[in-house]
Coordinates of C-alpha atoms in Angstrom, one line a residue:
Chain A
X1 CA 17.0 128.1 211.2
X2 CA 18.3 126.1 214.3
X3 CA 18.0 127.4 217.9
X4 CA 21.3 127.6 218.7
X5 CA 21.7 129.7 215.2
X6 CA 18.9 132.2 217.0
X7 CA 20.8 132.6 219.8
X8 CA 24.1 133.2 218.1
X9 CA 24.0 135.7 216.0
X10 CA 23.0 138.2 218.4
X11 CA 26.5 137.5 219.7
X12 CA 28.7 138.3 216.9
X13 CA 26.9 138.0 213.1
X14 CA 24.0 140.8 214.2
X15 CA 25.9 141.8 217.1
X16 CA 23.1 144.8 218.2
X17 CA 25.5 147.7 219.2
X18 CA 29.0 146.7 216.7
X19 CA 27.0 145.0 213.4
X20 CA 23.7 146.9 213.7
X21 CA 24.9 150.0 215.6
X22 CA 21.7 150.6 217.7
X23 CA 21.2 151.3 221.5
X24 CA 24.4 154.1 221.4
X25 CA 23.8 155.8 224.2
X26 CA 23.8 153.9 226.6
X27 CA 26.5 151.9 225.1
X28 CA 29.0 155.5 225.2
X29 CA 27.2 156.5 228.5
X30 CA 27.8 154.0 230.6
X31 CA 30.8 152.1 229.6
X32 CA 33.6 154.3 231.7
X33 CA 33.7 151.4 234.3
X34 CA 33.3 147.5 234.0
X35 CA 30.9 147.4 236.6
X36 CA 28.5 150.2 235.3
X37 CA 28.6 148.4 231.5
X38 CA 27.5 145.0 233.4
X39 CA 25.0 146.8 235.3
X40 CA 23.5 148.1 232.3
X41 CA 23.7 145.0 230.1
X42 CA 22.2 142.8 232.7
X43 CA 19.2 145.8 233.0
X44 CA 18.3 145.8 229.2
X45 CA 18.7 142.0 229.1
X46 CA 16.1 141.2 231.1
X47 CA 14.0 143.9 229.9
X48 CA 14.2 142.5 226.7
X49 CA 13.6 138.8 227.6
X50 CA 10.0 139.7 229.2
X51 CA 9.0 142.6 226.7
X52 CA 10.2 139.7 223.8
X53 CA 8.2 137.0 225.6
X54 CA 5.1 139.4 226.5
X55 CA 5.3 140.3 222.7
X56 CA 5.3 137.2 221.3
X57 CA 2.4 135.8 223.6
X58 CA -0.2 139.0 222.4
X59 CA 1.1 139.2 218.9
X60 CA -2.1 138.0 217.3
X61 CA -4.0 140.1 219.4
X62 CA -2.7 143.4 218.7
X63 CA -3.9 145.0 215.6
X64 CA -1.1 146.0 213.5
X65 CA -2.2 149.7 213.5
X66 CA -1.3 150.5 216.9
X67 CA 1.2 148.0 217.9
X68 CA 4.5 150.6 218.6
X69 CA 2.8 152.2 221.0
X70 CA 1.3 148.9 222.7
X71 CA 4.8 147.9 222.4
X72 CA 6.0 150.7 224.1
X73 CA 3.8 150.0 226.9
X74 CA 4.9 146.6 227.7
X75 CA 8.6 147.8 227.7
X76 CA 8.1 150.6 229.8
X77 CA 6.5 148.7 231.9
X78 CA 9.6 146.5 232.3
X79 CA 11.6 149.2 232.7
X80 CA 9.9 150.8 235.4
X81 CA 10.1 147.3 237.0
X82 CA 13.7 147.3 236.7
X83 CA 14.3 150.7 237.7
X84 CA 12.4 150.4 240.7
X85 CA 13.8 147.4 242.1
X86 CA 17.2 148.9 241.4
X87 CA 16.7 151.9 243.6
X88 CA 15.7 149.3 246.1
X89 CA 18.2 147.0 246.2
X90 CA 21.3 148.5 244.2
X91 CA 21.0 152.3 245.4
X92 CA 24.6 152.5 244.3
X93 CA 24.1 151.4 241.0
X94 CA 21.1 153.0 240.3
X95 CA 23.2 156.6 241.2
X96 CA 25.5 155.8 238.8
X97 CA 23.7 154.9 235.6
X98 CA 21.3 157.7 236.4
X99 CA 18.6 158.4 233.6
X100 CA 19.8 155.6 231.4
X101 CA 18.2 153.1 233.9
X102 CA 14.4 155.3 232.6
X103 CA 15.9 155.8 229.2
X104 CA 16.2 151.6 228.6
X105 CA 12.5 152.5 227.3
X106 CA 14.1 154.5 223.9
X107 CA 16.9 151.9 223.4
X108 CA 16.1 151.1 220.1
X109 CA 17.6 147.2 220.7
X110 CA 14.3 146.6 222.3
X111 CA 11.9 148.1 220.0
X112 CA 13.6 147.0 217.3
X113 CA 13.4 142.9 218.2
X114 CA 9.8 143.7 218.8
X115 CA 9.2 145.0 215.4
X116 CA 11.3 142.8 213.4
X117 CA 11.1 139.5 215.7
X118 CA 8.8 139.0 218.7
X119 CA 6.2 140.1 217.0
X120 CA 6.5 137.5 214.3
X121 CA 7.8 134.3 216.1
X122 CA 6.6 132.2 219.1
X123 CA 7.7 132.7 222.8
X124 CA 10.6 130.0 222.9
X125 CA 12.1 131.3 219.5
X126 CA 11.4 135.1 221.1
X127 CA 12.7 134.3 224.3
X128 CA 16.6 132.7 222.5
X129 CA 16.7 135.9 220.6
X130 CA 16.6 138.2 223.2
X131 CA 18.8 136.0 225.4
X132 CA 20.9 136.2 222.6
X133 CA 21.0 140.3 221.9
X134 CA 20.7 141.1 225.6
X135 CA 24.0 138.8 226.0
X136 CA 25.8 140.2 222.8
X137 CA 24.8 143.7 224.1
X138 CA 26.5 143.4 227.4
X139 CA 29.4 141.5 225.4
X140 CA 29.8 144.6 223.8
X141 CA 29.5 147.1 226.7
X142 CA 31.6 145.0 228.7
X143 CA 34.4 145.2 226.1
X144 CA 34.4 149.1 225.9
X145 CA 34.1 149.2 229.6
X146 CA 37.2 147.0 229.8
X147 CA 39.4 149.1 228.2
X148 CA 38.2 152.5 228.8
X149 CA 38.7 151.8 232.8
X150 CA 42.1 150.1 232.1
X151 CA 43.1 152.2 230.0
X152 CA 41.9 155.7 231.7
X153 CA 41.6 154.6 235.9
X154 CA 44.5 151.9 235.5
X155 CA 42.1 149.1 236.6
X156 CA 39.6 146.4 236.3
X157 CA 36.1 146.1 238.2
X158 CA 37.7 148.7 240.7
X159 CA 40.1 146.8 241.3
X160 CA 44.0 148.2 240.3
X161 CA 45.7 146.1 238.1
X162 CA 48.8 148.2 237.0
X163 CA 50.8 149.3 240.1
X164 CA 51.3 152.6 241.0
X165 CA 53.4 154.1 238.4
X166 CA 51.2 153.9 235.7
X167 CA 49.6 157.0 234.8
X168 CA 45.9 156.8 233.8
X169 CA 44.7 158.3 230.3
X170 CA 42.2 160.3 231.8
X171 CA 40.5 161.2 228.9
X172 CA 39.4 157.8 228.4
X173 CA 36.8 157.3 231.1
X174 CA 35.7 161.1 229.9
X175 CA 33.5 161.5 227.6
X176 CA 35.5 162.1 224.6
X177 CA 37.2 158.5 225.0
X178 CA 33.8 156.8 224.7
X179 CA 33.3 158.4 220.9
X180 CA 36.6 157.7 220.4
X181 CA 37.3 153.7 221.6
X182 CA 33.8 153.1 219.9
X183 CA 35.5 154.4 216.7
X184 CA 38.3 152.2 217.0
X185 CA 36.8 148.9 217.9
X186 CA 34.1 149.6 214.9
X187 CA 36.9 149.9 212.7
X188 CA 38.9 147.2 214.2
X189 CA 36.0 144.9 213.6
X190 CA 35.5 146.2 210.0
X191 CA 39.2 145.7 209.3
X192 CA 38.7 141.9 210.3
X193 CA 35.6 141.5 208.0
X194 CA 37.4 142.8 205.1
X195 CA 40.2 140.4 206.2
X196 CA 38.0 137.6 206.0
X197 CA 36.2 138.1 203.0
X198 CA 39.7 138.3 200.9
Chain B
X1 CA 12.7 187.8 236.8
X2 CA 15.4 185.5 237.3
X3 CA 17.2 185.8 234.0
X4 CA 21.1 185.4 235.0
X5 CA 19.2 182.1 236.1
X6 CA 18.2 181.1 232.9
X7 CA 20.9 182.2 230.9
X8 CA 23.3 180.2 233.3
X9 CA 21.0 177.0 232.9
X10 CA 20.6 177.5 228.6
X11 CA 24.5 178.0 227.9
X12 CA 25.1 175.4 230.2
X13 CA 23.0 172.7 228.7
X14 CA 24.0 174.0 225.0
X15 CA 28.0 174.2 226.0
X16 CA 29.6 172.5 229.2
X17 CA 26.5 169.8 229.0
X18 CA 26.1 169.4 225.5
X19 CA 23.6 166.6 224.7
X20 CA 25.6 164.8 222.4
X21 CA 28.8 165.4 223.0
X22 CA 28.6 165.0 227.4
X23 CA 25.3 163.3 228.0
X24 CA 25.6 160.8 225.2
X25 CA 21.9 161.5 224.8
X26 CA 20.4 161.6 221.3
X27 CA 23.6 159.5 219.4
X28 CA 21.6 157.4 217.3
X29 CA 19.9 160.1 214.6
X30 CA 23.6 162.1 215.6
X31 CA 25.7 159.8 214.2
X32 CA 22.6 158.8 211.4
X33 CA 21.4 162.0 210.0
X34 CA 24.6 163.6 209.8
X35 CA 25.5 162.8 206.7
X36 CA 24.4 166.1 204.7
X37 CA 24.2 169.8 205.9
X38 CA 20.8 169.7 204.5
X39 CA 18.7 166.9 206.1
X40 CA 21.0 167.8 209.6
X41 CA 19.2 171.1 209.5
X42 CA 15.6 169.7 209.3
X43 CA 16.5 167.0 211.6
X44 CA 18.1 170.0 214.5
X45 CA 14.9 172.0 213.6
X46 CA 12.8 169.3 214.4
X47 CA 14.2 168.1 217.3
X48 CA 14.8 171.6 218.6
X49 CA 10.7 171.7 218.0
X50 CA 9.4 168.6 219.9
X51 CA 11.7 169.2 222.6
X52 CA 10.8 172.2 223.2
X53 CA 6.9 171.1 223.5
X54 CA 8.2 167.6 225.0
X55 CA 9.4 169.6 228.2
X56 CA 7.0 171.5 228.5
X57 CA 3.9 169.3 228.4
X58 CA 5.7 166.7 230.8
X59 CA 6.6 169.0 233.1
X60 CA 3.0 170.2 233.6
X61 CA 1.6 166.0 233.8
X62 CA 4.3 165.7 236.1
X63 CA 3.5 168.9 238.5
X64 CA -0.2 168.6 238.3
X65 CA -1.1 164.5 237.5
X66 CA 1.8 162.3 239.3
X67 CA 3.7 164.3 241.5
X68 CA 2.4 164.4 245.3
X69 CA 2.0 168.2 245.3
X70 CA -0.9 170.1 247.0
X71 CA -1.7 171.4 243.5
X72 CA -1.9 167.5 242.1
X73 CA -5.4 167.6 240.1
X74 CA -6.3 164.2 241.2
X75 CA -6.5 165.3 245.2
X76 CA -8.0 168.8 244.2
X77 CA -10.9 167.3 242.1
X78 CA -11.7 164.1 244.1
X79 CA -10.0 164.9 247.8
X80 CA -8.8 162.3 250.6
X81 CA -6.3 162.4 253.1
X82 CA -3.1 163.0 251.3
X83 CA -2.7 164.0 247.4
X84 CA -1.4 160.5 245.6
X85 CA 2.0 159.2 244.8
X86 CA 2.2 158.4 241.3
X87 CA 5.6 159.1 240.5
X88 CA 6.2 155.3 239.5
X89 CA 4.2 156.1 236.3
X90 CA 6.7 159.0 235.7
X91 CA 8.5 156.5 232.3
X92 CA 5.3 155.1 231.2
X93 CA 3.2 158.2 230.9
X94 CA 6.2 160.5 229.3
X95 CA 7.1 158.3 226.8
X96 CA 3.2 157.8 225.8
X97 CA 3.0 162.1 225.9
X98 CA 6.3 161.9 223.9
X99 CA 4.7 159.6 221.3
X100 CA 1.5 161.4 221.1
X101 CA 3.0 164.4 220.8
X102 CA 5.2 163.8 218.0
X103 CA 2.2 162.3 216.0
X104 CA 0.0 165.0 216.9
X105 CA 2.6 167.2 215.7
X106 CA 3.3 165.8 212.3
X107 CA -0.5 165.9 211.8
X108 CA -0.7 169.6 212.7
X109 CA 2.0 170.5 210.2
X110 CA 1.1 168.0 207.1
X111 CA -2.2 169.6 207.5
X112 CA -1.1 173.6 208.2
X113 CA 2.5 173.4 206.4
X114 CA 3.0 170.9 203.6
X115 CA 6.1 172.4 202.6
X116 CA 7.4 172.6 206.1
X117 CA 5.9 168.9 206.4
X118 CA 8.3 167.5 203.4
X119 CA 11.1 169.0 204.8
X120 CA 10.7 167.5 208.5
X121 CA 8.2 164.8 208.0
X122 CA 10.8 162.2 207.3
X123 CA 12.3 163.0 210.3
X124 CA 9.1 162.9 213.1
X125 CA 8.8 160.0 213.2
X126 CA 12.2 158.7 214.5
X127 CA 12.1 161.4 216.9
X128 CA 10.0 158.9 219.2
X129 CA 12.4 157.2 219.9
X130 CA 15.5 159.9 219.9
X131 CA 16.6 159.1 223.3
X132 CA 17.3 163.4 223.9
X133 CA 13.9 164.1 224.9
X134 CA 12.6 161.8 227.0
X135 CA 15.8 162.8 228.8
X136 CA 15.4 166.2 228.8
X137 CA 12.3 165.5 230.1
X138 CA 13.7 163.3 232.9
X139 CA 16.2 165.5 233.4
X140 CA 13.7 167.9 234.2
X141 CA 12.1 167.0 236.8
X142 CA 15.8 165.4 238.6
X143 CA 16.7 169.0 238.5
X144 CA 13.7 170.0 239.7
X145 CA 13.3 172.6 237.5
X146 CA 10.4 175.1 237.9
X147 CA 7.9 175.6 234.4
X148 CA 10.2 178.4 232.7
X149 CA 13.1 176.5 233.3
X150 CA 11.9 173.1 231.7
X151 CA 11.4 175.3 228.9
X152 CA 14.2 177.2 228.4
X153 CA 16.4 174.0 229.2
X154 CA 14.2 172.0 226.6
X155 CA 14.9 174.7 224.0
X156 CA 18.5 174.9 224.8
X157 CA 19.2 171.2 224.9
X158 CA 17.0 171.3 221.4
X159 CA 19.9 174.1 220.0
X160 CA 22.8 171.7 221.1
X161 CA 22.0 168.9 219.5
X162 CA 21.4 171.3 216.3
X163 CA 24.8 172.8 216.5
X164 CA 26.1 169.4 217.2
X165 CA 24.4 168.1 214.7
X166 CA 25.3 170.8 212.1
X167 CA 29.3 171.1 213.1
X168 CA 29.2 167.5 212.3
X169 CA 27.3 167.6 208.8
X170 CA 29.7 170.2 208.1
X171 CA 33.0 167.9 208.8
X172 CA 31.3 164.9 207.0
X173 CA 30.5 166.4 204.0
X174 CA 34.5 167.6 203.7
X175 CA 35.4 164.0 205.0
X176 CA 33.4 162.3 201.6
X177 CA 36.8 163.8 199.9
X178 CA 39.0 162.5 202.4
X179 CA 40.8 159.2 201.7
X180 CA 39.9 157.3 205.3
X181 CA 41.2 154.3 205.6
X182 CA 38.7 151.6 204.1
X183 CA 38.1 150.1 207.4
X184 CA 37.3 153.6 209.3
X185 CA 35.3 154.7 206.3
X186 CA 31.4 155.5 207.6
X187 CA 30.7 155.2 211.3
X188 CA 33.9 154.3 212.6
X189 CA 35.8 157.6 211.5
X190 CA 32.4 159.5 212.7
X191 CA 32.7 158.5 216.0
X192 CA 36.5 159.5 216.4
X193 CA 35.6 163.2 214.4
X194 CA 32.5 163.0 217.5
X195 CA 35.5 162.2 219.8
X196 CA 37.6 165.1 218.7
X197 CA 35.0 167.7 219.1
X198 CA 33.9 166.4 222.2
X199 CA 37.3 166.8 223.3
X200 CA 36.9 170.6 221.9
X201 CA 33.7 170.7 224.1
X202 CA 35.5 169.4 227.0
X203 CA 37.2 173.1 227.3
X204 CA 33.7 174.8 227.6
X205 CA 33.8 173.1 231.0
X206 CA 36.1 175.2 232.1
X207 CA 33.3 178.2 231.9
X208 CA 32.0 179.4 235.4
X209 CA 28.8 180.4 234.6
X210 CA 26.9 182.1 237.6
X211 CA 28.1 182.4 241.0

């Protein structure tokens, strides 16, 4: 088990949101522009680096009964950090991603490496994994982001990048085009595992 | 009574702003627990259930704990100058109610209904986490909803997700037959059925509901 293995796999191997298919929501809800998805990826990264550090540091402490809930605590009180210092200094931001700056607290991402990792390994090990999932999280919302706003607003970051005779897909920064590019890069990345184990 | 009121806020939460198919709230167990008419039922019931009681109870901590209201319990039982802000605690203190409640909850019915209990118990428990009522009750209080319409929203977004929930059970179990490609096969072709009847949704929002 080498570091730079524990920092990997988040990326690609347990990828949280395309291998492990957890923390949807936000993923669908917030991937209609490039700059929303990095918004939100940065957000539950570093959410999940303290709660994972915090984690690790009391894990002999807490008794085993009641750790959800203690672990609850710690990441809504991350979140709460997060979401205020958004409203202060990214008002614009905070608008946009609405109640899924609150709901980072039932992304099931951060839970879940504080049941099945922080609270077993030490801080450093802790820290690489969440660097890693936060990272392969925003990975992935950036790559739905990318092509539901080129795709459906004819453009990247805001900026346009097809001239003006192309004619946007509309439905694909609507909600139905989230369910559906989801769909297709899940299969797309099934296809290729298939490919590879032949 | 304002009941056009209400009616305009329930089929608009159940229809034009269904949970699942325009908020993206509530995907996980939607995309998990729709695999079988049967088990979509309990799990609809049981959301329907703790949302219901989720909106509810964190609309009344809200109003009467953190908000700075007159009527906030803090100022009336211990006084000072101006009734305190705690609105900061608003994510902390629902998701601890939520949690509470869903474990009170499952201890009420193992204890009152144990055949109710088998048939919903499985699903309590994941409900903790089921990102649909913490924002209902979020959404709440950015609405600013008054008591009876926390409630009837809560119930409304509650019978959404069911009949979300059970259209999809109902395509899934049909799709078992279906010869899906391998590499759509399981989530992948879920999420594009999800797409297609969110796209069927999409024409509720043509509804104008009130005036």
């Amino acid at each position: 088990m080498s570091v730079t293995s524990e920092f990997t796999k988040g990326l690609y191997k347990q990828n949280p949101v395309f291998k492990q298919a957890l923390g949807l929501c936000p993923t669908l809800a917030v991937s209609n522009s490039v700059e929303s998805a990095l918004g939100m990826g940065v957000a539950v990264t570093f959410v999940l680096l303290c709660s994972n550090s915090i984690i690790s540091l009391i894990r002999k402490i807490v008794p085993a009964k009641i750790r959800i809930p203690i672990y609850i605590v710690v990441i809504a009180t991350f979140v709460t950090i997060v979401d205020l210092s958004m409203a202060g200094f990214l008002p614009a931001l905070h608008k946009t991603l609405g109640i899924f700056v609150p709901l980072i607290v039932v992304n099931c991402i951060i839970l879940g490496r504080a049941e099945a990792y922080a609270g077993k390994n030490n801080i450093g090990l802790s820290i690489i994994d969440g660097l890693g999932m936060g990272i392969g999280f925003t990975m992935a919302l950036l790559l739905l982001g990318t092509i539901r706003e080129f795709m459906g607003n004819g453009s990247f970051m805001g900026i346009p990048v097809m001239g003006p005779a192309f004619e946007p897909v509309l439905i694909m920064i609507l909600p139905p085009g989230a369910f559906l590019t989801i769909g297709f890069v899940l299969g797309f990345f099934n296809w290729l595992e298939n490919k590879r184990a032949k | 009574m304002d009941l056009q009121n209400l009616l305009v806020i329930s089929l608009g939460v159940i229809f034009i702003n269904n949970f699942v198919f325009a908020r993206f709230l509530g995907i996980c167990p939607y995309i998990g627990v729709s695999k079988q008419l049967d088990s979509a039922i309990g799990m609809g019931a049981a959301v329907t259930f703790v949302l219901t009681l989720a909106s509810t109870v964190t609309w009344l901590i809200y109003t009467y704990l953190l908000s700075p209201s007159p009527a906030n319990l803090f100022f009336k039982l211990f006084g000072g100058s101006a009734p305190p802000d705690l609105t900061f605690l608003k994510t902390i203190a629902f998701i601890l109610v939520i949690a509470a409640l869903v474990q009170f909850v499952e201890m009420v019915i193992q204890k009152t209904s144990p055949a109710l209990y088998k048939s919903l118990g499985i699903y309590l428990p994941l409900i903790t986490t089921n990102c649909a009522i913490l924002g209902a009750a979020l959404l709440n209080i950015d609405q600013g909803y008054t008591f009876i319409e926390s409630v009837v929203h809560g119930i409304s977004a509650g019978i959404g997700f069911a009949l979300a929930l059970l259209l999809m059970a109902g395509i899934r179990e049909k799709l078992e037959m279906a010869e899906v490609p391998k590499a759509m096969k399981g989530i992948p072709i879920a999420f594009i059925m999800a797409g297609l009847m969110a796209i069927a949704f999409l024409g509720f929002s043509g509804l104008k509901l009130g005036n």
